[in-house]
Amino acid sequence: MENISFSDSFELNLDPFLIPVKGKYPVFLMGTLVYLFSVSCNLTLMLLIVAQQNLHKPMYFILFSLPFNDLIGITTMLPKVLSDIVTETSKVHYHLCVLQGFLLHMYGGGILFVLAAMAFDRYVAICQPLRYNAIMTPATVALIILLIWGLDFILILSLFSMQVRLPRCRSTIMNVFCDNPSLLKLTCVNTTANNVLGLFNTAIIQVISVSIQIFSYVKILIACTVTRKSGAKSKAINTCSAQLLIFIIFEVVATFTILSHRFKDISTYLQKIMGMLIFLVPPLLNPIVYGLNTKEIRNSLIRVFRTKVYNK
């Protein structure tokens, strides 16, 4: 194919869902309800951490990044997909497509880094309780949060910096949203270096996140086995189970998403749905899982509701 480099201002065509006319409005309504539910749950969690004095602790300051990251993921993807379904349009400006892909990749790396930071916090709290306040100082917490977002930003920026320099000879994104693999398919030149960098960045994120979490939870498990205090055991299990569940949910959904693109027998329609799940399931379940499994958050939410009721 002739190597044509399009202008940075050109429009791209997305590959939309083919939904019957009678079905697009029910799908739009259902998707809107899912989006509003996720946004309200994550905003509630964020506001609780900000407003409730008893949640002003290192653990919850780090946790604040999780619902914030979830809002980035679902807001970057879902409203655009729902809008395209209703308006029956499938065009997107190139720069907006790159921005969407960048933010979605930031979301993917962000959730793993946040979970790693939260696991480290629990390791210090459970395995070194007497030194917790000395280790998890405000400066340390600020540094951890800076590392979460700084490292994530640098890795994703390096990925997209290489991608945007490539000449483009196609204008169709074979997906309902933009991501780096889809953008790479627009070029007709060799993308081996981009693919290697993408795999390297993914490996870096996974190795850092998984190794920190394995180290932390193994140490916590050993500490729980050694201690004779049943109260300490139950508290440790309670605080760690939510984080482990969130990590498992993300990894399972991510694995199914990746596998759906590796098998040729799977329909493109199913691939699109699987691709969306990674940006839908964690933002929907994370605040619920944390709200139900973390006693302090659950009690704070109940207290706020009771206060509102009594004031009426």
GROMACS .gro file of C-alpha atoms in nm:
model
  312
    1MET     CA    1   0.000   0.000   0.000
    2GLU     CA    2   0.120   0.350  -0.074
    3ASN     CA    3   0.267   0.522   0.230
    4ILE     CA    4   0.049   0.828   0.284
    5SER     CA    5   0.087   1.051   0.588
    6PHE     CA    6  -0.239   1.216   0.682
    7SER     CA    7  -0.258   1.556   0.846
    8ASP     CA    8  -0.277   1.565   1.226
    9SER     CA    9  -0.618   1.732   1.192
   10PHE     CA   10  -0.787   1.453   0.999
   11GLU     CA   11  -1.082   1.254   1.130
   12LEU     CA   12  -1.076   0.883   1.202
   13ASN     CA   13  -1.358   0.636   1.159
   14LEU     CA   14  -1.438   0.406   1.450
   15ASP     CA   15  -1.586   0.059   1.408
   16PRO     CA   16  -1.916   0.103   1.597
   17PHE     CA   17  -2.163  -0.148   1.738
   18LEU     CA   18  -2.432  -0.237   1.484
   19ILE     CA   19  -2.743  -0.201   1.700
   20PRO     CA   20  -3.098  -0.206   1.555
   21VAL     CA   21  -3.287   0.125   1.567
   22LYS     CA   22  -3.532  -0.008   1.829
   23GLY     CA   23  -3.247  -0.125   2.049
   24LYS     CA   24  -3.018   0.177   2.054
   25TYR     CA   25  -3.219   0.382   2.304
   26PRO     CA   26  -3.255   0.097   2.559
   27VAL     CA   27  -2.880   0.033   2.524
   28PHE     CA   28  -2.810   0.405   2.569
   29LEU     CA   29  -3.036   0.420   2.878
   30MET     CA   30  -2.876   0.112   3.034
   31GLY     CA   31  -2.527   0.242   2.962
   32THR     CA   32  -2.612   0.584   3.106
   33LEU     CA   33  -2.745   0.426   3.426
   34VAL     CA   34  -2.427   0.216   3.456
   35TYR     CA   35  -2.215   0.528   3.408
   36LEU     CA   36  -2.410   0.739   3.658
   37PHE     CA   37  -2.403   0.458   3.916
   38SER     CA   38  -2.026   0.418   3.881
   39VAL     CA   39  -1.963   0.794   3.897
   40SER     CA   40  -2.187   0.839   4.203
   41CYS     CA   41  -2.022   0.546   4.389
   42ASN     CA   42  -1.668   0.662   4.316
   43LEU     CA   43  -1.745   1.026   4.394
   44THR     CA   44  -1.909   0.919   4.722
   45LEU     CA   45  -1.595   0.729   4.820
   46MET     CA   46  -1.375   1.026   4.732
   47LEU     CA   47  -1.594   1.273   4.921
   48LEU     CA   48  -1.602   1.047   5.227
   49ILE     CA   49  -1.221   1.039   5.237
   50VAL     CA   50  -1.204   1.418   5.204
   51ALA     CA   51  -1.486   1.505   5.446
   52GLN     CA   52  -1.453   1.246   5.723
   53GLN     CA   53  -1.178   1.321   5.974
   54ASN     CA   54  -1.144   0.956   6.080
   55LEU     CA   55  -1.045   0.867   5.721
   56HIS     CA   56  -0.758   1.115   5.712
   57LYS     CA   57  -0.498   0.839   5.732
   58PRO     CA   58  -0.219   0.728   5.496
   59MET     CA   59  -0.419   0.424   5.384
   60TYR     CA   60  -0.714   0.633   5.268
   61PHE     CA   61  -0.505   0.912   5.117
   62ILE     CA   62  -0.350   0.646   4.892
   63LEU     CA   63  -0.692   0.485   4.837
   64PHE     CA   64  -0.823   0.821   4.708
   65SER     CA   65  -0.628   0.759   4.385
   66LEU     CA   66  -0.829   0.442   4.315
   67PRO     CA   67  -1.177   0.597   4.262
   68PHE     CA   68  -1.011   0.894   4.090
   69ASN     CA   69  -0.843   0.654   3.849
   70ASP     CA   70  -1.169   0.463   3.797
   71LEU     CA   71  -1.344   0.787   3.702
   72ILE     CA   72  -1.074   0.854   3.443
   73GLY     CA   73  -1.122   0.509   3.290
   74ILE     CA   74  -1.500   0.494   3.263
   75THR     CA   75  -1.546   0.863   3.172
   76THR     CA   76  -1.286   0.849   2.897
   77MET     CA   77  -1.450   0.549   2.731
   78LEU     CA   78  -1.823   0.505   2.799
   79PRO     CA   79  -1.983   0.848   2.720
   80LYS     CA   80  -1.821   0.853   2.373
   81VAL     CA   81  -1.938   0.498   2.295
   82LEU     CA   82  -2.295   0.575   2.409
   83SER     CA   83  -2.298   0.900   2.212
   84ASP     CA   84  -2.191   0.720   1.895
   85ILE     CA   85  -2.468   0.460   1.942
   86VAL     CA   86  -2.744   0.723   1.969
   87THR     CA   87  -2.617   0.966   1.704
   88GLU     CA   88  -2.510   0.681   1.474
   89THR     CA   89  -2.180   0.854   1.411
   90SER     CA   90  -1.842   0.689   1.425
   91LYS     CA   91  -1.595   0.970   1.367
   92VAL     CA   92  -1.334   1.108   1.603
   93HIS     CA   93  -1.068   1.376   1.563
   94TYR     CA   94  -0.716   1.229   1.555
   95HIS     CA   95  -0.590   1.433   1.850
   96LEU     CA   96  -0.894   1.338   2.061
   97CYS     CA   97  -0.840   0.974   1.966
   98VAL     CA   98  -0.479   0.991   2.087
   99LEU     CA   99  -0.591   1.164   2.409
  100GLN     CA  100  -0.853   0.895   2.472
  101GLY     CA  101  -0.599   0.618   2.415
  102PHE     CA  102  -0.346   0.791   2.642
  103LEU     CA  103  -0.595   0.829   2.930
  104LEU     CA  104  -0.721   0.470   2.896
  105HIS     CA  105  -0.366   0.337   2.916
  106MET     CA  106  -0.300   0.567   3.214
  107TYR     CA  107  -0.603   0.410   3.382
  108GLY     CA  108  -0.473   0.057   3.322
  109GLY     CA  109  -0.131   0.129   3.469
  110GLY     CA  110  -0.271   0.348   3.744
  111ILE     CA  111  -0.491   0.081   3.902
  112LEU     CA  112  -0.197  -0.161   3.933
  113PHE     CA  113   0.035   0.101   4.085
  114VAL     CA  114  -0.234   0.215   4.331
  115LEU     CA  115  -0.299  -0.144   4.444
  116ALA     CA  116   0.076  -0.197   4.493
  117ALA     CA  117   0.099   0.118   4.707
  118MET     CA  118  -0.202   0.010   4.914
  119ALA     CA  119  -0.049  -0.336   4.967
  120PHE     CA  120   0.275  -0.177   5.090
  121ASP     CA  121   0.079   0.042   5.332
  122ARG     CA  122  -0.097  -0.265   5.477
  123TYR     CA  123   0.238  -0.447   5.506
  124VAL     CA  124   0.382  -0.166   5.716
  125ALA     CA  125   0.064  -0.134   5.926
  126ILE     CA  126   0.038  -0.507   6.005
  127CYS     CA  127   0.400  -0.624   6.007
  128GLN     CA  128   0.560  -0.312   6.158
  129PRO     CA  129   0.279  -0.147   6.357
  130LEU     CA  130   0.509   0.028   6.605
  131ARG     CA  131   0.699   0.197   6.321
  132TYR     CA  132   0.395   0.273   6.105
  133ASN     CA  133   0.366   0.643   6.195
  134ALA     CA  134   0.741   0.689   6.158
  135ILE     CA  135   0.746   0.526   5.812
  136MET     CA  136   0.415   0.645   5.664
  137THR     CA  137   0.468   1.016   5.728
  138PRO     CA  138   0.284   1.279   5.519
  139ALA     CA  139   0.602   1.324   5.314
  140THR     CA  140   0.625   0.949   5.246
  141VAL     CA  141   0.258   0.929   5.147
  142ALA     CA  142   0.299   1.228   4.914
  143LEU     CA  143   0.606   1.062   4.759
  144ILE     CA  144   0.417   0.734   4.708
  145ILE     CA  145   0.127   0.914   4.536
  146LEU     CA  146   0.374   1.111   4.322
  147LEU     CA  147   0.547   0.786   4.221
  148ILE     CA  148   0.213   0.624   4.131
  149TRP     CA  149   0.112   0.895   3.887
  150GLY     CA  150   0.461   1.004   3.781
  151LEU     CA  151   0.583   0.658   3.681
  152ASP     CA  152   0.252   0.578   3.513
  153PHE     CA  153   0.263   0.906   3.317
  154ILE     CA  154   0.623   0.858   3.202
  155LEU     CA  155   0.568   0.500   3.083
  156ILE     CA  156   0.250   0.581   2.889
  157LEU     CA  157   0.393   0.906   2.751
  158SER     CA  158   0.695   0.720   2.611
  159LEU     CA  159   0.459   0.474   2.442
  160PHE     CA  160   0.246   0.739   2.274
  161SER     CA  161   0.540   0.966   2.190
  162MET     CA  162   0.672   0.691   1.961
  163GLN     CA  163   0.330   0.616   1.816
  164VAL     CA  164   0.234   0.972   1.713
  165ARG     CA  165   0.556   1.013   1.510
  166LEU     CA  166   0.468   0.731   1.273
  167PRO     CA  167   0.324   0.815   0.927
  168ARG     CA  168  -0.037   0.707   0.885
  169CYS     CA  169  -0.194   0.557   0.573
  170ARG     CA  170  -0.526   0.436   0.713
  171SER     CA  171  -0.813   0.616   0.879
  172THR     CA  172  -1.024   0.342   1.039
  173ILE     CA  173  -0.988   0.240   1.404
  174MET     CA  174  -1.101  -0.122   1.429
  175ASN     CA  175  -1.259  -0.070   1.770
  176VAL     CA  176  -1.532   0.133   1.941
  177PHE     CA  177  -1.269   0.338   2.126
  178CYS     CA  178  -0.907   0.440   2.070
  179ASP     CA  179  -0.607   0.267   2.221
  180ASN     CA  180  -0.241   0.225   2.130
  181PRO     CA  181  -0.275  -0.106   1.938
  182SER     CA  182  -0.560   0.038   1.730
  183LEU     CA  183  -0.365   0.355   1.654
  184LEU     CA  184  -0.059   0.152   1.553
  185LYS     CA  185  -0.269  -0.029   1.292
  186LEU     CA  186  -0.317   0.303   1.112
  187THR     CA  187   0.045   0.302   0.998
  188CYS     CA  188   0.194   0.104   0.712
  189VAL     CA  189   0.553   0.107   0.840
  190ASN     CA  190   0.727  -0.142   1.067
  191THR     CA  191   0.601  -0.110   1.426
  192THR     CA  192   0.830  -0.368   1.589
  193ALA     CA  193   0.997  -0.105   1.810
  194ASN     CA  194   0.657   0.021   1.927
  195ASN     CA  195   0.538  -0.332   2.003
  196VAL     CA  196   0.855  -0.411   2.198
  197LEU     CA  197   0.824  -0.088   2.399
  198GLY     CA  198   0.459  -0.166   2.468
  199LEU     CA  199   0.544  -0.514   2.596
  200PHE     CA  200   0.834  -0.372   2.799
  201ASN     CA  201   0.615  -0.106   2.964
  202THR     CA  202   0.345  -0.364   3.038
  203ALA     CA  203   0.604  -0.595   3.191
  204ILE     CA  204   0.749  -0.313   3.404
  205ILE     CA  205   0.405  -0.220   3.538
  206GLN     CA  206   0.310  -0.583   3.608
  207VAL     CA  207   0.644  -0.678   3.765
  208ILE     CA  208   0.650  -0.374   3.997
  209SER     CA  209   0.285  -0.412   4.100
  210VAL     CA  210   0.273  -0.790   4.137
  211SER     CA  211   0.610  -0.821   4.313
  212ILE     CA  212   0.520  -0.555   4.572
  213GLN     CA  213   0.182  -0.716   4.633
  214ILE     CA  214   0.321  -1.070   4.660
  215PHE     CA  215   0.592  -0.954   4.901
  216SER     CA  216   0.343  -0.757   5.112
  217TYR     CA  217   0.073  -1.022   5.132
  218VAL     CA  218   0.317  -1.308   5.200
  219LYS     CA  219   0.463  -1.106   5.488
  220ILE     CA  220   0.112  -1.027   5.612
  221LEU     CA  221   0.014  -1.395   5.590
  222ILE     CA  222   0.321  -1.493   5.791
  223ALA     CA  223   0.245  -1.225   6.050
  224CYS     CA  224  -0.114  -1.348   6.081
  225THR     CA  225   0.006  -1.706   6.123
  226VAL     CA  226   0.251  -1.615   6.397
  227THR     CA  227   0.025  -1.387   6.600
  228ARG     CA  228  -0.207  -1.541   6.858
  229LYS     CA  229  -0.445  -1.248   6.867
  230SER     CA  230  -0.763  -1.342   6.683
  231GLY     CA  231  -0.867  -0.977   6.664
  232ALA     CA  232  -0.546  -0.882   6.485
  233LYS     CA  233  -0.590  -1.171   6.241
  234SER     CA  234  -0.945  -1.074   6.152
  235LYS     CA  235  -0.852  -0.708   6.110
  236ALA     CA  236  -0.562  -0.796   5.881
  237ILE     CA  237  -0.780  -1.026   5.671
  238ASN     CA  238  -1.055  -0.764   5.652
  239THR     CA  239  -0.826  -0.484   5.537
  240CYS     CA  240  -0.639  -0.695   5.279
  241SER     CA  241  -0.926  -0.897   5.133
  242ALA     CA  242  -1.079  -0.596   4.958
  243GLN     CA  243  -0.749  -0.503   4.791
  244LEU     CA  244  -0.683  -0.862   4.684
  245LEU     CA  245  -1.035  -0.892   4.543
  246ILE     CA  246  -0.997  -0.570   4.342
  247PHE     CA  247  -0.661  -0.690   4.207
  248ILE     CA  248  -0.807  -1.030   4.109
  249ILE     CA  249  -1.107  -0.867   3.939
  250PHE     CA  250  -0.882  -0.641   3.731
  251GLU     CA  251  -0.640  -0.918   3.631
  252VAL     CA  252  -0.919  -1.162   3.538
  253VAL     CA  253  -1.099  -0.904   3.323
  254ALA     CA  254  -0.769  -0.793   3.165
  255THR     CA  255  -0.675  -1.154   3.087
  256PHE     CA  256  -1.010  -1.223   2.919
  257THR     CA  257  -0.973  -0.899   2.721
  258ILE     CA  258  -0.625  -0.992   2.597
  259LEU     CA  259  -0.725  -1.351   2.514
  260SER     CA  260  -1.029  -1.232   2.318
  261HIS     CA  261  -0.790  -1.061   2.073
  262ARG     CA  262  -0.562  -1.364   2.042
  263PHE     CA  263  -0.818  -1.618   1.916
  264LYS     CA  264  -0.941  -1.569   1.560
  265ASP     CA  265  -1.261  -1.767   1.620
  266ILE     CA  266  -1.396  -1.501   1.857
  267SER     CA  267  -1.626  -1.252   1.681
  268THR     CA  268  -1.522  -0.888   1.654
  269TYR     CA  269  -1.848  -0.797   1.834
  270LEU     CA  270  -1.745  -1.003   2.137
  271GLN     CA  271  -1.392  -0.859   2.120
  272LYS     CA  272  -1.535  -0.508   2.142
  273ILE     CA  273  -1.746  -0.600   2.446
  274MET     CA  274  -1.450  -0.770   2.617
  275GLY     CA  275  -1.236  -0.466   2.542
  276MET     CA  276  -1.490  -0.242   2.717
  277LEU     CA  277  -1.521  -0.462   3.028
  278ILE     CA  278  -1.179  -0.364   3.162
  279PHE     CA  279  -1.301  -0.002   3.177
  280LEU     CA  280  -1.645  -0.092   3.313
  281VAL     CA  281  -1.614  -0.373   3.567
  282PRO     CA  282  -1.343  -0.232   3.801
  283PRO     CA  283  -1.499   0.119   3.821
  284LEU     CA  284  -1.834  -0.042   3.902
  285LEU     CA  285  -1.714  -0.297   4.158
  286ASN     CA  286  -1.416  -0.125   4.326
  287PRO     CA  287  -1.613   0.129   4.535
  288ILE     CA  288  -1.871  -0.137   4.628
  289VAL     CA  289  -1.604  -0.389   4.729
  290TYR     CA  290  -1.417  -0.132   4.936
  291GLY     CA  291  -1.734   0.011   5.086
  292LEU     CA  292  -1.856  -0.330   5.201
  293ASN     CA  293  -1.524  -0.478   5.313
  294THR     CA  294  -1.366  -0.179   5.488
  295LYS     CA  295  -1.527  -0.120   5.826
  296GLU     CA  296  -1.421   0.244   5.867
  297ILE     CA  297  -1.558   0.345   5.526
  298ARG     CA  298  -1.880   0.152   5.581
  299ASN     CA  299  -1.933   0.307   5.925
  300SER     CA  300  -1.850   0.656   5.794
  301LEU     CA  301  -2.107   0.621   5.517
  302ILE     CA  302  -2.373   0.497   5.761
  303ARG     CA  303  -2.295   0.784   5.997
  304VAL     CA  304  -2.333   1.040   5.716
  305PHE     CA  305  -2.671   0.895   5.614
  306ARG     CA  306  -2.795   0.893   5.975
  307THR     CA  307  -2.686   1.253   6.019
  308LYS     CA  308  -2.873   1.355   5.704
  309VAL     CA  309  -3.187   1.172   5.822
  310TYR     CA  310  -3.179   1.321   6.172
  311ASN     CA  311  -3.127   1.675   6.034
  312LYS     CA  312  -3.447   1.644   5.830
   0.00000   0.00000   0.00000
